[in-house]
Short mmCIF file of C-alpha atoms in Angstrom, two decimals:
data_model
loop_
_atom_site.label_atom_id
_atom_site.label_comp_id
_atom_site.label_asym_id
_atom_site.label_seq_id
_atom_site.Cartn_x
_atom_site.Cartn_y
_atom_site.Cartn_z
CA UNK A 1 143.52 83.15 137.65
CA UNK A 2 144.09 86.09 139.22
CA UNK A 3 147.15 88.15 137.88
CA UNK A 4 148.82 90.43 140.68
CA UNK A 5 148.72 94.19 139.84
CA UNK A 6 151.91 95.95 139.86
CA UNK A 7 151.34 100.16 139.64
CA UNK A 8 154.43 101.80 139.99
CA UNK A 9 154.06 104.78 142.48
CA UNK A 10 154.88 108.20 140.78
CA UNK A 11 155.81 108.92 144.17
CA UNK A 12 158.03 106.77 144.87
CA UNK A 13 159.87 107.18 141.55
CA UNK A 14 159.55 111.10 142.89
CA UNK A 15 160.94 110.38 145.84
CA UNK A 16 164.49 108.78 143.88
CA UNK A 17 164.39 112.86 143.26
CA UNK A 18 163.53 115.02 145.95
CA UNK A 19 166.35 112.97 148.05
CA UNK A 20 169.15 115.08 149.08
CA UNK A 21 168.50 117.92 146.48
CA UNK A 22 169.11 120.29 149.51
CA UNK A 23 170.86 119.15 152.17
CA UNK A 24 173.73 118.08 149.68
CA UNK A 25 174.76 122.10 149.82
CA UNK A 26 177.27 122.15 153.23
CA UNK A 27 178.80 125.22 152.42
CA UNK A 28 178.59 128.21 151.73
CA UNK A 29 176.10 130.98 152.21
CA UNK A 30 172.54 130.61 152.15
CA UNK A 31 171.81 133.33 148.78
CA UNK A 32 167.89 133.35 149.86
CA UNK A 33 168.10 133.64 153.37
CA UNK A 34 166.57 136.87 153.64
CA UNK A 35 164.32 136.97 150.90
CA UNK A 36 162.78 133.14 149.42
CA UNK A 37 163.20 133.50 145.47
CA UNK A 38 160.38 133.25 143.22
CA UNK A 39 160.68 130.47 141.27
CA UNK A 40 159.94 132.18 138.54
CA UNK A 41 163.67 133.76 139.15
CA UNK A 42 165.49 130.52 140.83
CA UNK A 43 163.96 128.23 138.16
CA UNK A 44 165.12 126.54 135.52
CA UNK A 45 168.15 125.06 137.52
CA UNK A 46 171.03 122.79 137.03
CA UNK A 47 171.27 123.00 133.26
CA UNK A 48 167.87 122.34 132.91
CA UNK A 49 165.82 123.93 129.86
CA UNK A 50 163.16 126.54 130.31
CA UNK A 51 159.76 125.97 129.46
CA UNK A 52 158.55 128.65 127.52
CA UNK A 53 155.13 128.53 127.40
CA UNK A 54 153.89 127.30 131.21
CA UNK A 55 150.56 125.84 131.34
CA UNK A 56 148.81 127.64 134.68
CA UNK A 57 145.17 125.95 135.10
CA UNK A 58 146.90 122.80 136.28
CA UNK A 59 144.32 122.66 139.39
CA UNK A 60 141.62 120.31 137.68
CA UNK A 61 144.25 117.89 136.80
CA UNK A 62 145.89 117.77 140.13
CA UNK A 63 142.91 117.21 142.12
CA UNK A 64 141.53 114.38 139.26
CA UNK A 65 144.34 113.30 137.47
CA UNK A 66 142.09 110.50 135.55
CA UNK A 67 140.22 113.39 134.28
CA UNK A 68 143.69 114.93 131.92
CA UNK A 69 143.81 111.62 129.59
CA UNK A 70 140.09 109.74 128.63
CA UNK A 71 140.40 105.87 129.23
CA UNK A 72 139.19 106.08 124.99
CA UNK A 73 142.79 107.57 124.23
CA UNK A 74 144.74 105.39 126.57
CA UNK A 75 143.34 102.22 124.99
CA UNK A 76 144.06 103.61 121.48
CA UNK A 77 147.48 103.83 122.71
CA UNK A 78 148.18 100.79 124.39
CA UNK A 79 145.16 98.29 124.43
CA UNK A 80 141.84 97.41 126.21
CA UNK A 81 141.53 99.24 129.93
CA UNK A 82 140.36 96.78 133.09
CA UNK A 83 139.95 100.01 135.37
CA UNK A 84 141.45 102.66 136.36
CA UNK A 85 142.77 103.80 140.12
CA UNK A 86 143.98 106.98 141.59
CA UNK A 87 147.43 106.78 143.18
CA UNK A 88 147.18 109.48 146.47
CA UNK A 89 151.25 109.82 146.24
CA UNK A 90 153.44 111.93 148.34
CA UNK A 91 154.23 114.83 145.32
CA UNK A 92 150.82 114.31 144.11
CA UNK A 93 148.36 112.07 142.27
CA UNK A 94 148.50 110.32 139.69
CA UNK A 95 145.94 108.05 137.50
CA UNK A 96 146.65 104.11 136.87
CA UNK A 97 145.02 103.03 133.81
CA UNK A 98 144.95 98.65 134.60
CA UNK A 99 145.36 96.98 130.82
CA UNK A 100 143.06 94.22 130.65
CA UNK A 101 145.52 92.37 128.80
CA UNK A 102 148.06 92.42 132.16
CA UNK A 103 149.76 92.68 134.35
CA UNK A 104 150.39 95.95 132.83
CA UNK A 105 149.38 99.52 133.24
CA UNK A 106 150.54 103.16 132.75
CA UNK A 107 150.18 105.19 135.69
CA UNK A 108 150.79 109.15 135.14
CA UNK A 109 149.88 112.40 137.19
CA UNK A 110 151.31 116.07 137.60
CA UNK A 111 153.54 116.51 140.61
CA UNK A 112 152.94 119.72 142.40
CA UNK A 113 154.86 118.65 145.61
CA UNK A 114 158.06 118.67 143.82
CA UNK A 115 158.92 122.14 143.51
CA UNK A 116 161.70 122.23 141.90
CA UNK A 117 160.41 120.54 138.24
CA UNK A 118 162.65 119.17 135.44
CA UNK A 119 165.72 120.86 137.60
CA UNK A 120 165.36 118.62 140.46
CA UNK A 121 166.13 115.48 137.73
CA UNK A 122 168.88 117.65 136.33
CA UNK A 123 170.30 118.57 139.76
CA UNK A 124 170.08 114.71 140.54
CA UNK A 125 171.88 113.39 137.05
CA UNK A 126 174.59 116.06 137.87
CA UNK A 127 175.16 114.49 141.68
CA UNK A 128 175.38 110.88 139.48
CA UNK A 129 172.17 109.90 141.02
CA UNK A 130 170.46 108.36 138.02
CA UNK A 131 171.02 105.30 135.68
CA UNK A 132 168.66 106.66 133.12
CA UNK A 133 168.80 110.60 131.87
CA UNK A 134 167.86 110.94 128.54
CA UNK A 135 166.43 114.76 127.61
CA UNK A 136 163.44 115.12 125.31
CA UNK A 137 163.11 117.96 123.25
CA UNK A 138 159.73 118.62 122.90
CA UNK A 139 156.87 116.82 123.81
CA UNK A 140 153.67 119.38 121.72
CA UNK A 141 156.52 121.68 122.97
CA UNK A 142 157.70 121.35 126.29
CA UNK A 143 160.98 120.31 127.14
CA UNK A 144 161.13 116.30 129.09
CA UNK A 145 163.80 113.84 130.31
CA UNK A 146 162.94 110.16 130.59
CA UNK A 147 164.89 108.60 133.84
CA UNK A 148 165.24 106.01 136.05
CA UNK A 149 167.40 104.75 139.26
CA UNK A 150 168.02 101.23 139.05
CA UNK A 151 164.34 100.43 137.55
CA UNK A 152 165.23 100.08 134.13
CA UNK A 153 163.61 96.79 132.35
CA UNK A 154 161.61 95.75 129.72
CA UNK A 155 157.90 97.67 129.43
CA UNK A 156 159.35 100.16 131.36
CA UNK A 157 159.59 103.72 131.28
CA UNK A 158 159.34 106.70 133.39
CA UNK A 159 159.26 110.15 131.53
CA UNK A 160 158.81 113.70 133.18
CA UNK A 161 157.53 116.77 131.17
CA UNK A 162 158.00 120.09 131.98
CA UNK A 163 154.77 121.90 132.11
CA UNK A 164 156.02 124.58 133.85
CA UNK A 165 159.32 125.60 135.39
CA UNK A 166 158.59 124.12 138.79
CA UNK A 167 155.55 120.96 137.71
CA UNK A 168 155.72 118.22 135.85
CA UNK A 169 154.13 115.95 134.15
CA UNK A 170 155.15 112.08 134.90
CA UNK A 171 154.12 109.20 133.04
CA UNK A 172 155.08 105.92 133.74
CA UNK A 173 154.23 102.70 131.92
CA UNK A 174 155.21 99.19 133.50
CA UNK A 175 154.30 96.70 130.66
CA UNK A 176 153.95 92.95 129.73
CA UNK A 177 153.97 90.45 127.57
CA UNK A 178 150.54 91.21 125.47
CA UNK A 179 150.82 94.75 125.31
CA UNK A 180 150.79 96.42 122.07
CA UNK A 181 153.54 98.58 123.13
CA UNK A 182 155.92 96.26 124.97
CA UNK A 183 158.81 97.00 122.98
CA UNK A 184 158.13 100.94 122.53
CA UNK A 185 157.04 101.80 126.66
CA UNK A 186 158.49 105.32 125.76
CA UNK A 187 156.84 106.04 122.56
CA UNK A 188 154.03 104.72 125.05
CA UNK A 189 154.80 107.20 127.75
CA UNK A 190 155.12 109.75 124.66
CA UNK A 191 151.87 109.43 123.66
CA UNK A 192 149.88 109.46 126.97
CA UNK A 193 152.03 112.80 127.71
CA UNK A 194 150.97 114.60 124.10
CA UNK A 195 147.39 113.79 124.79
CA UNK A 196 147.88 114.97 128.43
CA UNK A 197 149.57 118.05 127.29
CA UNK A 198 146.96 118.91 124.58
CA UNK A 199 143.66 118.60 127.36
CA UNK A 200 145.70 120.74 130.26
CA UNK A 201 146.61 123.58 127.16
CA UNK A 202 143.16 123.62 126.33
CA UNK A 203 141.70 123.53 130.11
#
């Protein structure tokens, strides 16, 4: 029997942020009309924290995102791996480790299309946009939030670290019955981040 996959798209939980971060400002005047900010000067945003110590060689990761966590550590975390498959999303890809024990997996990938980082979900919590928000303070020392719009369920999680002011690092498990970590998908999501943190740090 043939169990139907379910990856959740990074980008389309991306997407629930990049919505209307913009165009939601109607008035008054443009402040980088003339000159674009750096976002080293316009970032952190919207209450969001600052991440101290930005990881820059991000480029290996982004182009092979399976390459940032080995399948080895994912199934220490959360059980035997069936495959693995890269998710080509809109903000970027992401890896999707398949459990064999299923249907679940734990898909997770930097986001370099969303510019705006951690302060996009911050901007997006403060507009009432999300039915999750829940700030981490450090994940091997950079600042996350775990979120959702409307996804929420059990085996589910979607958390976002802050790797650097504007990229982050998204990790989210969609779990079933079988999985070791069914009842903990954020201590799940937790995990995959601290080992994904630890490789970029040391890339």
């Amino acid at each position: 029997m043939h169990h139907a996959r379910k990856l959740l798209s990074i980008a389309a939980v991306g997407a629930v942020v990049l919505t209307g971060g913009c165009s939601d400002q109607k008035t008054g005047t443009p402040t980088s009309a003339a000159t674009p900010a750096s976002s080293s000067t316009r970032l952190p945003a919207n209450g969001a924290p600052r991440v101290t110590n930005p990881i820059l060689n991000t480029s290996q990761a982004e182009s092979d995102p399976c390459s940032t966590v080995t399948t080895a550590e994912i199934e220490k975390i959360g059980g035997k791996v069936e495959k693995t498959e890269i998710d080509d999303g809109t903000f970027g890809k992401s890896c999707g480790w398949i459990f064999e024990e299923g249907p679940s997996s734990v898909t997770a990938g930097l986001l370099p299309g969303n510019k705006d980082g951690l302060s996009s979900l911050y901007a997006k919590h403060a507009q009432g946009g999300l039915s999750t928000f829940k700030p981490v303070d450090s994940i091997e020392g950079y600042p996350g939030v775990i979120y959702d719009n409307g996804g929420e369920g059990k085996g589910r999680c979607v958390l976002a670290v802050g790797v650097r002011d504007d990229l982050t690092y998204t990790v989210s498990p969609l779990l079933a019955t079988g999985n070791p970590m069914l009842s903990d998908p954020c201590g799940l999501a937790t995990k995959v981040a601290s080992a994904a943190i630890k490789k970029l740090k040391g890339a």
